PDB file of C-alpha atoms in Angstrom:
ATOM      1  CA  VAL A  14      -0.441  -0.077   0.167  1.00 51.00           C
ATOM      2  CA  GLU A  15       1.732   3.460  -1.269  1.00 53.00           C
ATOM      3  CA  GLU A  16       1.044   6.893   0.417  1.00 49.00           C
ATOM      4  CA  VAL A  17      -0.323   9.713  -1.154  1.00 45.00           C
ATOM      5  CA  SER A  18       0.091  13.175   0.457  1.00 47.00           C
ATOM      6  CA  VAL A  19      -2.289  15.473  -0.451  1.00 47.00           C
ATOM      7  CA  ASP A  20       0.552  17.503  -2.270  1.00 52.00           C
ATOM      8  CA  GLU A  21       0.481  14.956  -4.973  1.00 53.00           C
ATOM      9  CA  VAL A  22      -2.778  14.969  -5.687  1.00 48.00           C
ATOM     10  CA  SER A  23      -3.194  17.159  -8.505  1.00 52.00           C
ATOM     11  CA  VAL A  24      -6.934  18.830  -9.746  1.00 51.00           C
ATOM     12  CA  ASP A  25      -7.511  19.732 -13.818  1.00 56.00           C
ATOM     13  CA  ASP A  26      -8.905  23.070 -13.865  1.00 55.00           C
ATOM     14  CA  SER A  27     -11.088  22.537 -17.158  1.00 56.00           C
ATOM     15  CA  SER A  28     -11.880  18.692 -16.143  1.00 55.00           C
ATOM     16  CA  PHE A  29     -15.209  20.154 -14.216  1.00 58.00           C
ATOM     17  CA  SER A  30     -17.246  22.470 -17.198  1.00 70.00           C
ATOM     18  CA  GLU A  31     -17.880  25.597 -15.030  1.00 80.00           C
ATOM     19  CA  THR A  32     -21.431  25.946 -17.076  1.00 84.00           C
ATOM     20  CA  THR A  33     -21.732  22.577 -14.672  1.00 91.00           C
ATOM     21  CA  THR A  34     -24.577  22.878 -11.837  1.00 93.00           C
ATOM     22  CA  ALA A  35     -25.309  20.440  -9.320  1.00 94.00           C
ATOM     23  CA  SER A  36     -28.880  20.347  -6.927  1.00 95.00           C
ATOM     24  CA  PHE A  37     -28.116  17.940  -3.940  1.00 95.00           C
ATOM     25  CA  GLY A  38     -31.759  16.563  -2.202  1.00 95.00           C
ATOM     26  CA  SER A  39     -32.645  13.522   0.317  1.00 96.00           C
ATOM     27  CA  THR A  40     -36.657  12.209   1.836  1.00 95.00           C
ATOM     28  CA  PHE A  41     -36.632  10.741   4.784  1.00 96.00           C
ATOM     29  CA  TYR A  42     -40.068   9.034   5.122  1.00 94.00           C
ATOM     30  CA  VAL A  43     -41.844   7.801   8.486  1.00 94.00           C
ATOM     31  CA  GLY A  44     -44.760   5.844   9.649  1.00 92.00           C
ATOM     32  CA  SER A  45     -46.541   3.157   8.874  1.00 92.00           C
ATOM     33  CA  VAL A  46     -50.330   1.656   7.466  1.00 91.00           C
ATOM     34  CA  GLU A  47     -52.847  -0.022   9.387  1.00 89.00           C
ATOM     35  CA  ASN A  48     -53.832  -3.307   8.360  1.00 84.00           C
ATOM     36  CA  ALA A  49     -51.416  -3.624   5.858  1.00 79.00           C
ATOM     37  CA  ASP A  50     -49.245  -6.998   6.062  1.00 80.00           C
ATOM     38  CA  SER A  51     -46.925  -5.189   8.580  1.00 81.00           C
ATOM     39  CA  GLU A  52     -48.367  -2.194  11.010  1.00 86.00           C
ATOM     40  CA  ALA A  53     -44.797  -1.206  12.116  1.00 89.00           C
ATOM     41  CA  LEU A  54     -42.805   1.648  11.899  1.00 93.00           C
ATOM     42  CA  THR A  55     -40.355   2.264   9.383  1.00 93.00           C
ATOM     43  CA  PHE A  56     -38.350   4.801   8.303  1.00 95.00           C
ATOM     44  CA  SER A  57     -37.064   5.020   4.755  1.00 95.00           C
ATOM     45  CA  TYR A  58     -35.130   7.494   2.980  1.00 96.00           C
ATOM     46  CA  ASP A  59     -34.683   8.376  -1.021  1.00 96.00           C
ATOM     47  CA  TYR A  60     -31.332  10.340  -2.715  1.00 96.00           C
ATOM     48  CA  GLY A  61     -31.207  12.388  -6.199  1.00 96.00           C
ATOM     49  CA  ILE A  62     -28.134  13.886  -7.379  1.00 96.00           C
ATOM     50  CA  ASP A  63     -29.022  16.417 -11.091  1.00 96.00           C
ATOM     51  CA  LEU A  64     -26.140  17.225 -12.226  1.00 96.00           C
ATOM     52  CA  SER A  65     -26.760  19.949 -15.670  1.00 96.00           C
ATOM     53  CA  THR A  66     -24.118  21.698 -18.361  1.00 95.00           C
ATOM     54  CA  SER A  67     -24.838  24.114 -21.071  1.00 94.00           C
ATOM     55  CA  PHE A  68     -23.179  24.360 -24.331  1.00 92.00           C
ATOM     56  CA  THR A  69     -24.765  27.315 -25.663  1.00 91.00           C
ATOM     57  CA  GLY A  70     -26.354  28.790 -23.052  1.00 91.00           C
ATOM     58  CA  GLU A  71     -29.411  27.836 -24.818  1.00 94.00           C
ATOM     59  CA  ASP A  72     -29.270  23.935 -24.665  1.00 95.00           C
ATOM     60  CA  SER A  73     -29.073  21.494 -21.433  1.00 96.00           C
ATOM     61  CA  PHE A  74     -27.268  18.097 -20.899  1.00 96.00           C
ATOM     62  CA  ASP A  75     -28.086  16.126 -18.387  1.00 97.00           C
ATOM     63  CA  VAL A  76     -27.381  13.438 -15.955  1.00 96.00           C
ATOM     64  CA  ALA A  77     -30.400  12.150 -13.004  1.00 96.00           C
ATOM     65  CA  ILE A  78     -28.100  10.149 -10.257  1.00 97.00           C
ATOM     66  CA  ILE A  79     -30.433   8.171  -7.856  1.00 97.00           C
ATOM     67  CA  GLY A  80     -30.697   5.975  -4.632  1.00 96.00           C
ATOM     68  CA  GLY A  81     -32.416   4.862  -1.024  1.00 96.00           C
ATOM     69  CA  ASN A  82     -34.682   2.320   0.550  1.00 95.00           C
ATOM     70  CA  ALA A  83     -37.571   3.057   0.065  1.00 94.00           C
ATOM     71  CA  ALA A  84     -39.229  -0.188  -0.186  1.00 92.00           C
ATOM     72  CA  THR A  85     -41.593  -0.805   2.269  1.00 90.00           C
ATOM     73  CA  THR A  86     -45.839   0.253   2.610  1.00 89.00           C
ATOM     74  CA  VAL A  87     -45.316   2.918   2.926  1.00 90.00           C
ATOM     75  CA  ASP A  88     -43.347   4.001   0.167  1.00 90.00           C
ATOM     76  CA  GLY A  89     -45.618   2.332  -2.202  1.00 86.00           C
ATOM     77  CA  TYR A  90     -47.755   5.235  -0.589  1.00 87.00           C
ATOM     78  CA  MET A  91     -45.323   8.152  -1.796  1.00 90.00           C
ATOM     79  CA  GLY A  92     -43.537   7.311  -4.796  1.00 89.00           C
ATOM     80  CA  GLY A  93     -40.611   6.725  -3.166  1.00 91.00           C
ATOM     81  CA  ASP A  94     -37.252   5.225  -4.623  1.00 93.00           C
ATOM     82  CA  ASP A  95     -35.603   2.210  -4.102  1.00 94.00           C
ATOM     83  CA  THR A  96     -32.069   1.454  -4.950  1.00 94.00           C
ATOM     84  CA  SER A  97     -30.403  -1.316  -2.210  1.00 94.00           C
ATOM     85  CA  ASP A  98     -29.191   1.458  -1.169  1.00 94.00           C
ATOM     86  CA  ALA A  99     -26.423   1.939  -3.788  1.00 94.00           C
ATOM     87  CA  LEU A 100     -26.736   5.015  -6.846  1.00 94.00           C
ATOM     88  CA  SER A 101     -28.351   4.382  -9.526  1.00 95.00           C
ATOM     89  CA  LEU A 102     -28.137   6.257 -13.054  1.00 95.00           C
ATOM     90  CA  ASP A 103     -31.483   7.442 -13.410  1.00 94.00           C
ATOM     91  CA  GLY A 104     -31.797   9.673 -16.743  1.00 94.00           C
ATOM     92  CA  VAL A 105     -29.968  10.999 -18.805  1.00 97.00           C
ATOM     93  CA  SER A 106     -31.195  13.846 -21.587  1.00 97.00           C
ATOM     94  CA  TYR A 107     -30.785  16.359 -23.728  1.00 97.00           C
ATOM     95  CA  THR A 108     -32.464  19.489 -24.206  1.00 98.00           C
ATOM     96  CA  PHE A 109     -31.647  21.837 -27.172  1.00 97.00           C
ATOM     97  CA  PRO A 110     -33.714  24.504 -29.494  1.00 97.00           C
ATOM     98  CA  LEU A 111     -35.309  23.634 -32.668  1.00 95.00           C
ATOM     99  CA  GLY A 112     -36.695  26.455 -34.244  1.00 93.00           C
ATOM    100  CA  SER A 113     -39.419  28.288 -31.785  1.00 93.00           C
ATOM    101  CA  ALA A 114     -39.692  25.064 -30.563  1.00 97.00           C
ATOM    102  CA  SER A 115     -37.922  23.071 -28.192  1.00 97.00           C
ATOM    103  CA  VAL A 116     -36.672  19.083 -27.899  1.00 98.00           C
ATOM    104  CA  ILE A 117     -35.478  17.329 -24.795  1.00 97.00           C
ATOM    105  CA  VAL A 118     -34.881  13.457 -25.589  1.00 97.00           C
ATOM    106  CA  GLY A 119     -33.334  10.769 -23.430  1.00 96.00           C
ATOM    107  CA  ASP A 120     -33.053   7.737 -21.309  1.00 95.00           C
ATOM    108  CA  GLY A 121     -35.426   7.848 -18.356  1.00 93.00           C
ATOM    109  CA  VAL A 122     -37.669  10.973 -20.500  1.00 95.00           C
ATOM    110  CA  GLY A 123     -41.132  10.169 -20.766  1.00 94.00           C
ATOM    111  CA  ALA A 124     -43.860  11.443 -23.506  1.00 95.00           C
ATOM    112  CA  ASP A 125     -44.961  14.315 -21.662  1.00 95.00           C
ATOM    113  CA  ASP A 126     -41.294  16.049 -20.371  1.00 96.00           C
ATOM    114  CA  MET A 127     -42.468  18.784 -22.703  1.00 97.00           C
ATOM    115  CA  ASN A 128     -45.719  19.099 -20.896  1.00 96.00           C
ATOM    116  CA  THR A 129     -47.182  22.383 -19.002  1.00 96.00           C
ATOM    117  CA  GLY A 130     -49.811  20.927 -17.788  1.00 95.00           C
ATOM    118  CA  ALA A 131     -52.188  23.170 -15.469  1.00 97.00           C
ATOM    119  CA  CYS A 132     -52.160  21.747 -11.707  1.00 95.00           C
ATOM    120  CA  ALA A 133     -51.845  23.933  -8.144  1.00 95.00           C
ATOM    121  CA  TYR A 134     -51.755  21.108  -5.793  1.00 95.00           C
ATOM    122  CA  SER A 135     -48.732  20.073  -3.730  1.00 89.00           C
ATOM    123  CA  ALA A 136     -49.331  16.313  -3.151  1.00 89.00           C
ATOM    124  CA  PHE A 137     -48.561  14.998   0.126  1.00 88.00           C
ATOM    125  CA  THR A 138     -48.543  11.482  -1.598  1.00 88.00           C
ATOM    126  CA  ASP A 139     -48.060   9.821  -4.648  1.00 85.00           C
ATOM    127  CA  LEU A 140     -51.913   8.525  -5.815  1.00 83.00           C
ATOM    128  CA  LEU A 141     -53.072  12.308  -6.220  1.00 90.00           C
ATOM    129  CA  SER A 142     -49.795  14.261  -7.752  1.00 89.00           C
ATOM    130  CA  ASP A 143     -50.218  15.248 -11.759  1.00 91.00           C
ATOM    131  CA  CYS A 144     -53.563  16.395 -10.067  1.00 94.00           C
ATOM    132  CA  GLY A 145     -54.798  12.928 -10.252  1.00 90.00           C
ATOM    133  CA  THR A 146     -54.078  12.750 -13.394  1.00 93.00           C
ATOM    134  CA  SER A 147     -51.255   9.542 -13.909  1.00 90.00           C
ATOM    135  CA  ASN A 148     -51.197   7.943 -16.629  1.00 91.00           C
ATOM    136  CA  VAL A 149     -50.910  11.226 -18.558  1.00 94.00           C
ATOM    137  CA  GLY A 150     -47.401  10.944 -21.140  1.00 92.00           C
ATOM    138  CA  GLY A 151     -47.857   6.246 -20.075  1.00 91.00           C
ATOM    139  CA  SER A 152     -45.495   4.111 -18.396  1.00 88.00           C
ATOM    140  CA  GLY A 153     -42.698   4.479 -21.179  1.00 89.00           C
ATOM    141  CA  ASP A 154     -39.675   6.541 -20.574  1.00 87.00           C
ATOM    142  CA  SER A 155     -36.522   6.401 -22.738  1.00 93.00           C
ATOM    143  CA  GLY A 156     -37.444   8.647 -26.343  1.00 95.00           C
ATOM    144  CA  PHE A 157     -37.834  12.206 -26.640  1.00 96.00           C
ATOM    145  CA  ALA A 158     -40.832  14.830 -26.484  1.00 97.00           C
ATOM    146  CA  VAL A 159     -41.944  18.144 -28.432  1.00 98.00           C
ATOM    147  CA  GLY A 160     -42.904  21.282 -26.982  1.00 98.00           C
ATOM    148  CA  TYR A 161     -44.088  24.792 -28.222  1.00 97.00           C
ATOM    149  CA  ASP A 162     -44.601  27.779 -26.619  1.00 96.00           C
ATOM    150  CA  PHE A 163     -47.226  30.249 -27.885  1.00 95.00           C
ATOM    151  CA  GLY A 164     -45.977  33.184 -26.439  1.00 92.00           C
ATOM    152  CA  ASN A 165     -49.998  34.228 -25.225  1.00 93.00           C
ATOM    153  CA  GLY A 166     -49.967  31.197 -22.942  1.00 95.00           C
ATOM    154  CA  PHE A 167     -50.709  28.850 -24.933  1.00 97.00           C
ATOM    155  CA  THR A 168     -48.754  26.146 -25.728  1.00 98.00           C
ATOM    156  CA  MET A 169     -48.549  22.859 -26.953  1.00 98.00           C
ATOM    157  CA  ALA A 170     -46.094  19.457 -26.106  1.00 98.00           C
ATOM    158  CA  GLY A 171     -46.058  15.813 -27.481  1.00 97.00           C
ATOM    159  CA  GLY A 172     -43.189  12.903 -27.757  1.00 96.00           C
ATOM    160  CA  ALA A 173     -43.074   9.331 -27.837  1.00 96.00           C
ATOM    161  CA  ALA A 174     -40.737   6.840 -25.868  1.00 95.00           C
ATOM    162  CA  GLY A 175     -40.442   3.745 -24.609  1.00 92.00           C
ATOM    163  CA  ASN A 176     -38.456   1.267 -22.562  1.00 80.00           C
ATOM    164  CA  ILE A 177     -35.426  -0.206 -22.808  1.00 64.00           C
ATOM    165  CA  GLY A 178     -35.905  -3.740 -24.281  1.00 55.00           C
ATOM    166  CA  THR A 179     -33.062  -6.031 -24.260  1.00 47.00           C
ATOM    167  CA  VAL A 180     -32.587  -9.163 -25.593  1.00 44.00           C
ATOM    168  CA  GLY A 181     -35.066 -12.864 -24.999  1.00 46.00           C
ATOM    169  CA  GLU A 182     -34.394 -16.266 -24.288  1.00 46.00           C
ATOM    170  CA  ASP A 183     -35.409 -17.288 -28.279  1.00 46.00           C
ATOM    171  CA  ASP A 184     -33.631 -13.451 -29.341  1.00 45.00           C
ATOM    172  CA  ASP A 185     -36.870 -12.287 -30.462  1.00 48.00           C
ATOM    173  CA  ALA A 186     -36.480  -9.261 -28.673  1.00 44.00           C
ATOM    174  CA  ILE A 187     -34.265  -6.414 -30.928  1.00 43.00           C
ATOM    175  CA  VAL A 188     -31.778  -4.051 -28.433  1.00 46.00           C
ATOM    176  CA  GLY A 189     -33.195  -1.032 -28.346  1.00 47.00           C
ATOM    177  CA  LEU A 190     -36.539   1.668 -28.066  1.00 46.00           C
ATOM    178  CA  PHE A 191     -40.108   0.501 -29.230  1.00 45.00           C
ATOM    179  CA  THR A 192     -39.585  -3.458 -29.356  1.00 47.00           C
ATOM    180  CA  GLU A 193     -42.108  -6.382 -29.908  1.00 46.00           C
ATOM    181  CA  GLU A 194     -41.889  -7.195 -25.915  1.00 50.00           C
ATOM    182  CA  ASP A 195     -41.505  -3.255 -24.423  1.00 54.00           C
ATOM    183  CA  ALA A 196     -44.516  -1.070 -23.869  1.00 61.00           C
ATOM    184  CA  SER A 197     -44.196   2.733 -26.201  1.00 86.00           C
ATOM    185  CA  SER A 198     -46.376   5.224 -25.390  1.00 92.00           C
ATOM    186  CA  PHE A 199     -47.540   8.657 -26.969  1.00 95.00           C
ATOM    187  CA  ALA A 200     -48.657  11.691 -25.824  1.00 96.00           C
ATOM    188  CA  LEU A 201     -50.130  14.956 -27.093  1.00 97.00           C
ATOM    189  CA  GLU A 202     -51.008  18.650 -24.323  1.00 98.00           C
ATOM    190  CA  ALA A 203     -52.828  21.536 -25.346  1.00 98.00           C
ATOM    191  CA  ALA A 204     -51.932  23.692 -22.082  1.00 98.00           C
ATOM    192  CA  TYR A 205     -53.211  27.585 -21.695  1.00 98.00           C
ATOM    193  CA  THR A 206     -51.792  29.219 -18.562  1.00 96.00           C
ATOM    194  CA  ALA A 207     -52.462  33.106 -16.909  1.00 95.00           C
ATOM    195  CA  ASP A 208     -52.530  34.463 -14.526  1.00 93.00           C
ATOM    196  CA  LEU A 209     -55.511  33.403 -12.411  1.00 96.00           C
ATOM    197  CA  PHE A 210     -56.297  30.405 -14.144  1.00 97.00           C
ATOM    198  CA  GLY A 211     -55.080  26.929 -16.867  1.00 97.00           C
ATOM    199  CA  ILE A 212     -55.759  24.515 -18.080  1.00 98.00           C
ATOM    200  CA  SER A 213     -54.468  20.734 -20.021  1.00 98.00           C
ATOM    201  CA  VAL A 214     -55.807  18.382 -22.611  1.00 98.00           C
ATOM    202  CA  ALA A 215     -53.969  16.036 -22.792  1.00 97.00           C
ATOM    203  CA  TYR A 216     -53.976  12.326 -24.988  1.00 97.00           C
ATOM    204  CA  THR A 217     -52.393   9.697 -24.362  1.00 96.00           C
ATOM    205  CA  ASP A 218     -51.615   6.229 -25.961  1.00 95.00           C
ATOM    206  CA  ASP A 219     -49.826   4.385 -23.282  1.00 90.00           C
ATOM    207  CA  GLU A 220     -49.473   0.916 -26.113  1.00 82.00           C
ATOM    208  CA  ALA A 221     -53.369  -1.264 -25.900  1.00 84.00           C
ATOM    209  CA  VAL A 222     -55.040   1.721 -23.616  1.00 91.00           C
ATOM    210  CA  SER A 223     -55.752   5.109 -25.000  1.00 94.00           C
ATOM    211  CA  TYR A 224     -56.409   7.774 -21.811  1.00 94.00           C
ATOM    212  CA  TRP A 225     -57.746  11.576 -22.393  1.00 96.00           C
ATOM    213  CA  SER A 226     -57.079  13.905 -19.025  1.00 97.00           C
ATOM    214  CA  LEU A 227     -57.950  16.720 -18.496  1.00 97.00           C
ATOM    215  CA  GLN A 228     -56.440  18.977 -15.431  1.00 98.00           C
ATOM    216  CA  GLY A 229     -57.648  22.975 -14.380  1.00 98.00           C
ATOM    217  CA  MET A 230     -56.820  25.644 -11.570  1.00 98.00           C
ATOM    218  CA  LEU A 231     -57.812  29.008  -9.847  1.00 97.00           C
ATOM    219  CA  THR A 232     -54.878  30.638  -8.389  1.00 95.00           C
ATOM    220  CA  PRO A 233     -56.242  34.121  -7.193  1.00 94.00           C
ATOM    221  CA  GLU A 234     -53.744  36.282  -6.058  1.00 91.00           C
ATOM    222  CA  GLY A 235     -53.892  36.009  -1.572  1.00 89.00           C
ATOM    223  CA  LEU A 236     -56.538  33.238  -1.439  1.00 94.00           C
ATOM    224  CA  PRO A 237     -56.322  29.341  -1.928  1.00 95.00           C
ATOM    225  CA  SER A 238     -55.561  27.033  -4.999  1.00 96.00           C
ATOM    226  CA  VAL A 239     -57.760  25.170  -6.239  1.00 98.00           C
ATOM    227  CA  SER A 240     -56.717  22.255  -8.387  1.00 97.00           C
ATOM    228  CA  VAL A 241     -59.085  20.150 -10.153  1.00 97.00           C
ATOM    229  CA  GLY A 242     -58.601  17.293 -12.936  1.00 96.00           C
ATOM    230  CA  TYR A 243     -60.300  13.968 -14.646  1.00 96.00           C
ATOM    231  CA  GLU A 244     -59.466  11.386 -16.299  1.00 95.00           C
ATOM    232  CA  THR A 245     -61.039   9.037 -18.241  1.00 93.00           C
ATOM    233  CA  ASP A 246     -60.171   5.639 -20.444  1.00 91.00           C
ATOM    234  CA  ASP A 247     -60.796   3.597 -23.477  1.00 89.00           C
ATOM    235  CA  ASP A 248     -63.428   0.956 -21.440  1.00 85.00           C
ATOM    236  CA  ASP A 249     -64.959   4.710 -20.099  1.00 83.00           C
ATOM    237  CA  ALA A 250     -63.620   3.934 -16.610  1.00 86.00           C
ATOM    238  CA  ASP A 251     -62.349   7.854 -14.646  1.00 89.00           C
ATOM    239  CA  SER A 252     -61.280   9.120 -11.829  1.00 91.00           C
ATOM    240  CA  ILE A 253     -61.641  12.339 -11.080  1.00 94.00           C
ATOM    241  CA  PHE A 254     -59.369  14.637  -8.085  1.00 95.00           C
ATOM    242  CA  VAL A 255     -60.440  18.218  -6.623  1.00 97.00           C
ATOM    243  CA  GLY A 256     -57.670  20.132  -3.985  1.00 97.00           C
ATOM    244  CA  ILE A 257     -57.012  23.078  -2.386  1.00 97.00           C
ATOM    245  CA  THR A 258     -54.223  24.750  -1.454  1.00 96.00           C
ATOM    246  CA  PHE A 259     -54.005  26.745   1.497  1.00 95.00           C
ATOM    247  CA  GLU A 260     -50.475  29.151   0.649  1.00 92.00           C
ATOM    248  CA  GLU A 261     -50.157  31.043   4.002  1.00 91.00           C
ATOM    249  CA  VAL A 262     -50.828  29.163   7.223  1.00 93.00           C
ATOM    250  CA  GLY A 263     -48.221  30.449   9.867  1.00 93.00           C
ATOM    251  CA  PRO A 264     -44.674  29.202   8.540  1.00 93.00           C
ATOM    252  CA  GLY A 265     -45.892  26.503   5.905  1.00 94.00           C
ATOM    253  CA  SER A 266     -48.850  25.348   3.284  1.00 95.00           C
ATOM    254  CA  VAL A 267     -52.098  23.205   3.584  1.00 96.00           C
ATOM    255  CA  SER A 268     -52.948  21.199   0.712  1.00 96.00           C
ATOM    256  CA  LEU A 269     -56.182  19.474   1.252  1.00 97.00           C
ATOM    257  CA  GLY A 270     -57.031  16.742  -2.279  1.00 96.00           C
ATOM    258  CA  MET A 271     -59.122  13.989  -3.035  1.00 95.00           C
ATOM    259  CA  SER A 272     -58.988  11.392  -5.826  1.00 93.00           C
ATOM    260  CA  SER A 273     -60.838   8.183  -6.778  1.00 90.00           C
ATOM    261  CA  ILE A 274     -58.357   5.203  -6.576  1.00 80.00           C
ATOM    262  CA  GLU A 275     -57.479   4.980 -10.107  1.00 66.00           C
ATOM    263  CA  LEU A 276     -59.747   4.240 -12.874  1.00 70.00           C
ATOM    264  CA  ALA A 277     -61.762   2.143 -10.554  1.00 63.00           C
ATOM    265  CA  GLU A 278     -64.822   1.560 -11.350  1.00 61.00           C
ATOM    266  CA  ASP A 279     -66.358   1.348  -7.922  1.00 67.00           C
ATOM    267  CA  ASP A 280     -66.911   4.337  -5.864  1.00 74.00           C
ATOM    268  CA  ASN A 281     -63.201   3.951  -3.862  1.00 87.00           C
ATOM    269  CA  TYR A 282     -61.561   7.722  -2.876  1.00 90.00           C
ATOM    270  CA  GLN A 283     -58.574   8.810  -1.265  1.00 90.00           C
ATOM    271  CA  TYR A 284     -57.838  11.899   1.280  1.00 93.00           C
ATOM    272  CA  GLU A 285     -54.940  12.902   2.198  1.00 94.00           C
ATOM    273  CA  LEU A 286     -54.541  16.365   4.500  1.00 96.00           C
ATOM    274  CA  SER A 287     -51.103  17.728   4.679  1.00 95.00           C
ATOM    275  CA  TYR A 288     -49.092  20.436   6.154  1.00 96.00           C
ATOM    276  CA  SER A 289     -45.496  21.805   4.952  1.00 95.00           C
ATOM    277  CA  TYR A 290     -43.439  23.946   6.638  1.00 94.00           C
ATOM    278  CA  PRO A 291     -40.095  24.851   6.145  1.00 94.00           C
ATOM    279  CA  LEU A 292     -37.174  23.387   9.118  1.00 93.00           C
ATOM    280  CA  ASN A 293     -34.649  26.105   7.473  1.00 93.00           C
ATOM    281  CA  ASP A 294     -33.789  27.417   3.806  1.00 91.00           C
ATOM    282  CA  GLY A 295     -32.306  23.759   2.650  1.00 91.00           C
ATOM    283  CA  MET A 296     -34.771  20.824   4.459  1.00 94.00           C
ATOM    284  CA  THR A 297     -38.629  21.215   4.000  1.00 94.00           C
ATOM    285  CA  ILE A 298     -40.967  18.809   6.776  1.00 95.00           C
ATOM    286  CA  THR A 299     -43.816  17.581   5.696  1.00 94.00           C
TER     287      THR A 299
END
C-alpha cells in the first residue's frame, strides 16, 4: 500500500465545466400503514443528484442519479425510490431549441416531459400527484418530447417513449426502443395558463390503452388555489380529483385533496390532508 499525500494529488481545472451545476435532495419517509402485512413503524429514504451542463447557453445536458431504500408499504403510497442503497443512473437527456420549439431526448425521458399541465396542488401521496391524472404520458421512459410556446399563454407538446428492450430467451427481442416486448407511449397536450387560471387537455396512447386527461386550476392572489383533474380510458372507466392548497398558514402551507382510486370501476376514494413547513432554508417537513 502506497501512501499518497495531499500535495501529490492534482485536479485539472478544465476537468469540470464551468457551466455545470449540481443540485442535491433527499427525502426521509417515516410512518406506518394500518391493516397492512406489517403495521410496524418504518423509516426509509431516497436521495437524488442532478447535474446539468450547457454548451451554447440555450441547451442543457442533464444527468440524474438516485439512490435509496424506499421499499416499505409506506413508500408504496409516497412514491419513494428503491435502489437497494446503491447510487443508480436514473436518466441522461439533452434539451435543445429547434427553431422556436424545445426538444428533449434521452433515457429517462417520458412522452410528456414537455407538457405544461395545469395543476397547482401540492400533493402529499403519490396517487394525488399530477392532480390525479397519473396516466398522462404513459409508461414509456426513454424517448423524446417536443414543446412549443406561442407566447400568449398557449402551449402545445407531444412526444413518444418506450422502454429499453433486452434480448429474450429466444433472441426474438431487439435491444433498443419500441421493441415488441416493451410498451411504447405516445402523448399530445394543449394547455393555456394565465395569472389567475390554467387548463390543459392531454391525450395518451399507452400501447393497448388510450387516455384523455384534463387538468384545471384557479390561482387567485391572496386566496387558496383550487385544482381539479379528470381522466378516462377506452373502457369508460374514469377518475376525478379535487384539491385545495392554502399557501400561507403559519410558517407553511396546507393541502387538502381527494381523488378516486385510479380509473376504478367502484367508488373508492383516497383523501389526504397535509401541512408542509420549512425547517430552514434547505429542509422542509411535511
